[in-house]
CSV table of C-alpha atoms in Angstrom, one decimal:
chain,number,residue,atom,x,y,z
L,1,MET,CA,132.5,92.5,140.4
L,2,GLY,CA,135.4,94.6,139.0
L,3,SER,CA,137.0,94.1,135.6
L,4,VAL,CA,139.9,91.7,134.9
L,5,VAL,CA,142.1,94.8,134.4
L,6,GLN,CA,141.0,96.2,137.8
L,7,THR,CA,141.7,92.9,139.5
L,8,LEU,CA,145.2,92.4,138.0
L,9,THR,CA,146.0,96.2,138.7
L,10,GLN,CA,145.1,95.7,142.4
L,11,LYS,CA,147.4,92.6,142.5
L,12,GLY,CA,150.2,94.7,141.0
L,13,LEU,CA,150.5,92.5,138.0
L,14,VAL,CA,149.7,95.1,135.3
L,15,ARG,CA,150.1,98.9,135.2
L,16,PRO,CA,147.6,100.5,132.8
L,17,PRO,CA,146.9,104.2,132.5
L,18,GLY,CA,145.6,105.5,135.8
L,19,PHE,CA,142.0,106.1,134.5
L,20,LEU,CA,141.6,102.8,133.0
L,21,PRO,CA,140.8,100.1,135.6
L,22,GLN,CA,137.7,102.1,136.9
L,23,ASN,CA,136.4,102.8,133.4
L,24,VAL,CA,136.4,99.5,131.6
L,25,HIS,CA,132.9,98.7,130.3
L,26,TYR,CA,133.4,95.5,128.5
L,27,GLU,CA,135.7,92.5,128.6
L,28,THR,CA,135.4,89.2,126.8
L,29,MET,CA,137.5,86.1,126.2
L,30,MET,CA,138.5,85.6,122.7
L,31,GLY,CA,140.6,82.9,121.0
L,32,SER,CA,139.9,79.1,120.9
L,33,VAL,CA,137.6,79.1,123.8
L,34,ALA,CA,135.3,81.6,122.0
L,35,TYR,CA,135.4,79.6,118.8
L,36,GLY,CA,134.5,76.4,120.6
L,37,VAL,CA,137.7,74.4,119.7
L,38,SER,CA,139.2,74.4,123.2
L,39,SER,CA,138.0,74.1,126.7
L,40,ASP,CA,141.5,75.0,128.1
L,41,THR,CA,141.2,78.5,129.7
L,42,SER,CA,144.8,78.5,131.1
L,43,ASP,CA,145.5,81.1,128.4
L,44,CYS,CA,143.1,83.9,128.3
L,45,ASP,CA,143.0,86.3,125.4
L,46,VAL,CA,140.8,89.3,126.6
L,47,TYR,CA,139.4,92.1,124.4
L,48,GLY,CA,137.4,95.1,125.6
L,49,PHE,CA,136.8,98.7,125.7
L,50,CYS,CA,137.0,101.6,128.1
L,51,ILE,CA,136.0,105.3,128.1
L,52,PRO,CA,138.8,107.8,129.0
L,53,SER,CA,138.3,111.2,130.3
L,54,LYS,CA,136.0,113.7,128.6
L,55,GLU,CA,138.9,115.9,127.5
L,56,LEU,CA,140.5,113.0,125.7
L,57,ILE,CA,137.3,112.3,123.6
L,58,PHE,CA,136.6,116.0,123.2
L,59,PRO,CA,139.8,117.8,123.2
L,60,HIS,CA,138.3,121.2,122.5
L,61,LEU,CA,137.1,121.1,126.1
L,62,ALA,CA,140.7,121.5,127.1
L,63,GLY,CA,141.2,124.4,124.7
L,64,GLU,CA,143.0,122.3,122.1
L,65,ILE,CA,142.6,123.2,118.4
L,66,GLU,CA,143.1,120.3,116.2
L,67,GLY,CA,146.3,120.5,114.1
L,68,PHE,CA,147.5,123.6,115.8
L,69,GLY,CA,150.5,123.7,118.4
L,70,ARG,CA,151.4,120.9,120.7
L,71,GLN,CA,148.8,118.1,120.6
L,72,LYS,CA,148.0,116.0,123.6
L,73,LYS,CA,148.7,112.4,123.1
L,74,ARG,CA,145.5,110.5,122.3
L,75,PHE,CA,144.6,107.2,124.1
L,76,ASP,CA,143.7,104.5,121.5
L,77,GLN,CA,144.4,101.3,123.2
L,78,TRP,CA,146.4,99.6,126.0
L,79,GLN,CA,147.8,96.2,125.6
L,80,GLN,CA,149.8,93.9,127.9
L,81,HIS,CA,150.7,90.3,127.1
L,82,HIS,CA,151.9,87.2,129.0
L,83,VAL,CA,150.5,88.3,132.4
L,84,HIS,CA,150.9,85.2,134.6
L,85,VAL,CA,148.6,84.7,137.5
L,86,GLU,CA,149.8,81.7,139.5
L,87,SER,CA,146.8,81.5,141.8
L,88,GLU,CA,144.2,81.0,139.0
L,89,ASN,CA,143.1,77.9,137.2
L,90,LYS,CA,142.9,75.8,140.4
L,91,GLY,CA,146.5,76.6,141.2
L,92,GLN,CA,147.8,75.7,137.7
L,93,GLY,CA,148.3,79.3,136.8
L,94,LYS,CA,146.7,81.4,134.1
L,95,GLU,CA,148.2,83.6,131.5
L,96,TYR,CA,146.4,86.8,130.2
L,97,ASP,CA,146.9,88.7,127.0
L,98,LEU,CA,144.9,91.9,127.4
L,99,SER,CA,143.8,94.4,124.7
L,100,ILE,CA,141.5,97.3,126.0
L,101,TYR,CA,140.5,100.0,123.5
L,102,ASN,CA,139.2,103.5,123.7
L,103,ILE,CA,135.5,103.2,122.9
L,104,VAL,CA,135.8,105.6,120.0
L,105,LYS,CA,138.6,103.4,118.4
L,106,TYR,CA,136.7,100.3,119.2
L,107,PHE,CA,133.6,101.6,117.4
L,108,SER,CA,135.6,102.7,114.4
L,109,LEU,CA,137.2,99.2,114.1
L,110,CYS,CA,133.9,97.6,114.5
L,111,MET,CA,132.3,99.8,111.9
L,112,GLU,CA,135.2,98.8,109.5
L,113,ASN,CA,134.3,95.2,110.3
L,114,ASN,CA,137.7,94.3,111.5
L,115,PRO,CA,137.3,90.6,112.1
L,116,ASN,CA,138.9,90.6,115.7
L,117,MET,CA,136.8,93.5,116.8
L,118,ILE,CA,133.6,92.1,115.3
L,119,ASP,CA,134.3,88.8,116.9
L,120,SER,CA,134.6,90.4,120.3
L,121,LEU,CA,131.0,91.6,120.1
L,122,PHE,CA,129.7,88.2,119.1
L,123,THR,CA,131.4,86.0,121.6
L,124,PRO,CA,129.2,83.4,123.5
L,125,GLN,CA,127.7,84.8,126.7
L,126,PHE,CA,129.8,82.7,128.9
L,127,CYS,CA,132.9,84.3,127.5
L,128,VAL,CA,131.9,87.8,128.8
L,129,LEU,CA,134.1,88.4,131.8
L,130,HIS,CA,132.9,92.0,132.7
L,131,ILE,CA,130.1,94.1,131.4
L,132,THR,CA,128.3,97.3,132.5
L,133,LYS,CA,125.1,99.0,131.3
L,134,ILE,CA,127.2,100.7,128.5
L,135,GLY,CA,128.8,97.3,127.5
L,136,ASN,CA,125.3,95.9,127.3
L,137,MET,CA,124.1,98.9,125.2
L,138,VAL,CA,126.8,98.1,122.7
L,139,ARG,CA,126.5,94.2,122.7
L,140,GLU,CA,122.7,94.5,122.3
L,141,ASN,CA,123.1,96.6,119.2
L,142,ARG,CA,126.0,94.6,117.7
L,143,LYS,CA,124.3,93.7,114.5
L,144,LEU,CA,124.2,97.4,113.7
L,145,PHE,CA,127.9,97.2,112.8
L,146,LEU,CA,127.6,94.5,110.2
L,147,HIS,CA,127.6,95.4,106.4
L,148,LYS,CA,128.6,93.8,103.1
L,149,GLY,CA,132.1,95.3,103.4
L,150,SER,CA,132.8,92.6,105.9
L,151,TRP,CA,133.4,90.2,103.0
L,152,HIS,CA,136.5,92.1,101.8
L,153,LYS,CA,137.9,92.3,105.3
L,154,PHE,CA,137.2,88.7,106.3
L,155,LYS,CA,138.5,87.4,102.9
L,156,GLY,CA,141.7,89.4,103.3
L,157,TYR,CA,142.3,88.0,106.8
L,158,ALA,CA,141.4,84.4,105.7
L,159,TYR,CA,143.9,84.4,102.7
L,160,SER,CA,146.6,85.8,105.0
L,161,GLN,CA,146.0,82.8,107.2
L,162,LEU,CA,146.0,80.5,104.2
L,163,HIS,CA,149.4,81.8,103.3
L,164,LYS,CA,150.8,81.4,106.8
L,165,MET,CA,149.9,77.6,106.8
L,166,ARG,CA,153.2,77.3,105.0
L,167,THR,CA,155.1,80.1,106.7
L,168,LYS,CA,159.0,79.9,106.2
L,169,ASP,CA,161.0,79.2,109.3
L,170,PRO,CA,158.3,78.6,111.9
L,171,LYS,CA,159.4,78.7,115.6
L,172,GLY,CA,158.2,77.4,118.9
L,173,LYS,CA,154.7,75.9,118.9
L,174,ARG,CA,154.3,76.7,115.3
L,175,LEU,CA,157.3,74.6,114.4
L,176,GLU,CA,155.8,71.7,116.4
L,177,LEU,CA,152.6,71.9,114.4
L,178,ARG,CA,154.5,71.9,111.1
L,179,GLU,CA,156.6,68.9,112.1
L,180,LYS,CA,153.6,67.0,113.4
L,181,PHE,CA,151.0,67.7,110.6
L,182,GLY,CA,153.1,69.0,107.7
L,183,PHE,CA,151.3,72.3,107.8
L,184,ASP,CA,150.1,74.8,110.5
L,185,VAL,CA,146.7,73.5,111.5
L,186,LYS,CA,146.0,76.4,113.7
L,187,PHE,CA,146.3,78.9,110.8
L,188,ALA,CA,144.2,76.4,108.8
L,189,TYR,CA,141.2,76.3,111.2
L,190,HIS,CA,141.3,80.2,111.1
L,191,VAL,CA,140.9,80.2,107.3
L,192,VAL,CA,137.7,78.1,107.6
L,193,ARG,CA,136.5,80.0,110.6
L,194,LEU,CA,136.8,83.4,108.9
L,195,LEU,CA,135.1,82.4,105.7
L,196,ASP,CA,132.3,80.7,107.7
L,197,GLU,CA,131.8,83.9,109.6
L,198,ALA,CA,131.7,86.0,106.4
L,199,GLU,CA,129.0,83.7,105.1
L,200,GLN,CA,126.8,84.1,108.2
L,201,ILE,CA,127.2,87.9,107.9
L,202,LEU,CA,126.2,88.1,104.3
L,203,GLU,CA,123.3,85.6,104.7
L,204,TYR,CA,121.9,86.3,108.1
L,205,GLY,CA,123.4,89.5,109.3
L,206,ASP,CA,124.5,87.8,112.5
L,207,ILE,CA,127.4,85.5,113.8
L,208,ASP,CA,127.5,82.3,115.8
L,209,LEU,CA,131.2,82.0,116.4
L,210,GLN,CA,130.7,78.3,117.3
L,211,ARG,CA,128.6,77.2,114.4
L,212,SER,CA,131.4,75.3,112.7
L,213,ARG,CA,133.2,74.2,116.0
L,214,GLU,CA,133.2,70.4,115.1
L,215,HIS,CA,134.7,71.1,111.7
L,216,LEU,CA,137.4,73.4,113.2
L,217,LYS,CA,138.2,70.8,115.8
L,218,GLU,CA,138.8,68.2,113.2
L,219,ILE,CA,141.1,70.6,111.3
L,220,ARG,CA,143.0,71.4,114.5
L,221,ARG,CA,143.4,67.7,115.3
L,222,GLY,CA,145.1,67.3,111.8
L,223,GLU,CA,142.2,65.0,110.6
L,224,ILE,CA,141.6,67.1,107.4
L,225,PRO,CA,144.4,67.1,104.8
L,226,GLU,CA,146.0,70.5,103.7
L,227,GLU,CA,144.9,70.0,100.1
L,228,GLU,CA,141.2,69.5,101.1
L,229,ILE,CA,141.3,72.7,103.2
L,230,ARG,CA,142.7,74.7,100.3
L,231,ARG,CA,140.1,73.2,97.9
L,232,TRP,CA,137.3,74.1,100.4
L,233,ALA,CA,138.5,77.6,100.6
L,234,THR,CA,138.6,78.1,96.9
L,235,GLU,CA,135.1,76.8,96.5
L,236,LYS,CA,133.9,78.8,99.4
L,237,GLU,CA,135.3,82.0,98.0
L,238,LEU,CA,133.4,81.4,94.7
L,239,GLN,CA,130.1,80.8,96.8
L,240,LEU,CA,130.7,83.9,98.9
L,241,GLU,CA,131.3,86.2,95.8
L,242,LYS,CA,127.9,85.2,94.6
L,243,LEU,CA,126.3,85.7,98.1
L,244,TYR,CA,127.9,89.1,98.3
L,245,HIS,CA,126.1,90.3,95.2
L,246,GLU,CA,122.8,88.7,96.4
L,247,SER,CA,123.0,89.7,100.1
L,248,LYS,CA,120.2,92.1,101.4
L,249,LEU,CA,122.6,93.4,104.1
L,250,GLN,CA,123.4,97.1,104.0
L,251,HIS,CA,126.3,97.8,101.6
L,252,SER,CA,128.2,100.1,104.1
L,253,PRO,CA,127.8,100.9,107.7
L,254,ASP,CA,125.1,103.3,108.8
L,255,GLU,CA,127.5,105.9,110.3
L,256,GLY,CA,124.6,108.0,111.6
L,257,LYS,CA,123.1,105.2,113.8
L,258,ILE,CA,126.4,104.0,115.0
L,259,LYS,CA,127.4,107.6,116.0
L,260,ALA,CA,124.1,108.0,117.9
L,261,LEU,CA,124.8,104.7,119.7
L,262,LEU,CA,128.3,106.0,120.6
L,263,LEU,CA,126.9,109.4,121.8
L,264,SER,CA,124.4,107.4,123.9
L,265,CYS,CA,127.2,105.5,125.6
L,266,LEU,CA,129.2,108.7,126.3
L,267,GLU,CA,126.2,110.4,127.6
L,268,GLU,CA,125.5,107.4,130.0
L,269,HIS,CA,129.1,107.6,131.2
L,270,TYR,CA,129.6,111.4,131.5
L,271,GLY,CA,126.1,112.7,131.8
L,272,SER,CA,125.0,115.6,129.6
L,273,LEU,CA,127.0,116.2,126.4
L,274,ASP,CA,125.6,119.6,125.8
L,275,LYS,CA,128.9,121.4,125.8
L,276,CYS,CA,130.6,118.6,123.9
L,277,VAL,CA,128.6,117.9,120.8
L,278,VAL,CA,126.6,120.1,118.5
L,279,ASN,CA,123.7,118.4,116.9
L,280,PRO,CA,122.7,120.2,113.6
L,281,ASP,CA,119.1,120.4,112.6
L,282,ALA,CA,117.9,118.6,109.5
L,283,ALA,CA,118.2,121.7,107.4
L,284,THR,CA,121.8,122.4,108.2
L,285,VAL,CA,122.7,118.6,107.5
L,286,ALA,CA,120.8,118.8,104.1
L,287,LEU,CA,122.7,122.0,103.2
L,288,ARG,CA,126.0,120.5,104.1
L,289,GLN,CA,125.2,117.4,101.9
L,290,ILE,CA,124.2,119.6,98.9
L,291,ALA,CA,127.5,121.5,99.3
L,292,GLU,CA,129.5,118.3,99.2
L,293,ILE,CA,127.7,117.1,96.0
L,294,VAL,CA,128.3,120.4,94.3
L,295,GLU,CA,132.0,120.2,95.3
L,296,ARG,CA,132.3,116.7,93.9
L,297,ILE,CA,130.7,117.7,90.6
L,298,GLN,CA,132.9,120.7,90.2
L,299,LYS,CA,136.1,118.5,90.6
L,300,GLN,CA,134.8,116.2,87.9
L,301,MET,CA,134.2,119.0,85.4
């Protein structure tokens, strides 16, 4: 079965770059369905990645010298929002928000432990809408991307959501939530979700996006007061700071292993990468590292 992007393109509902529909390797549902707080799939937030042409990944193959002359525009991501499909959801209609990333950009964001990107790798299996062999290669190695730096990323996102619980001048559905509950319960449940995920990463090196779904549902229904949520977040932050220092998880991403996975994916897609990538031997790598250390020392003197 083709990807969601491919299907919507064939129906004339979206117009992605020409190469994209046939080269999507992973698509998954995100949002409230993935987090277990809603069973309503009338709105479908889709994240995924694709592999563009070889020359876009390795521009030197097209004779381009980085930083010199006219540079060809890189493809990082394609997004299209509010794509309405009347025939879906038993005739009730369905709306898609689509975000498809270049695999290199996707890997980079996952390696940084960007919460949205990391979540897209840890969605429940039923959320996966389209996956190829390459998509499976990445998903099966998803724990490789996790590291202690996730705490700083997730904490930043969580406290951004905490601040937005009292955003000035809310509009639309946000205004309805504020008028009904006195604060934005949707932002509130994301605060709890993000801190819970950070705890799982630091403690287990894994994520179950639906571990706290019952707690999140209570928040979304307005059953937990704002003050209690703020108190919970403050206490959880103190616990996670301690857990951060005790965690046995790697301190930073293993760039070498992640790069090897990326190259394996590209080789599976393109075939041989002999003319694309030079793999230096161990001696060359060691000499380069020594040179970098010497340069750092010289700068400090």
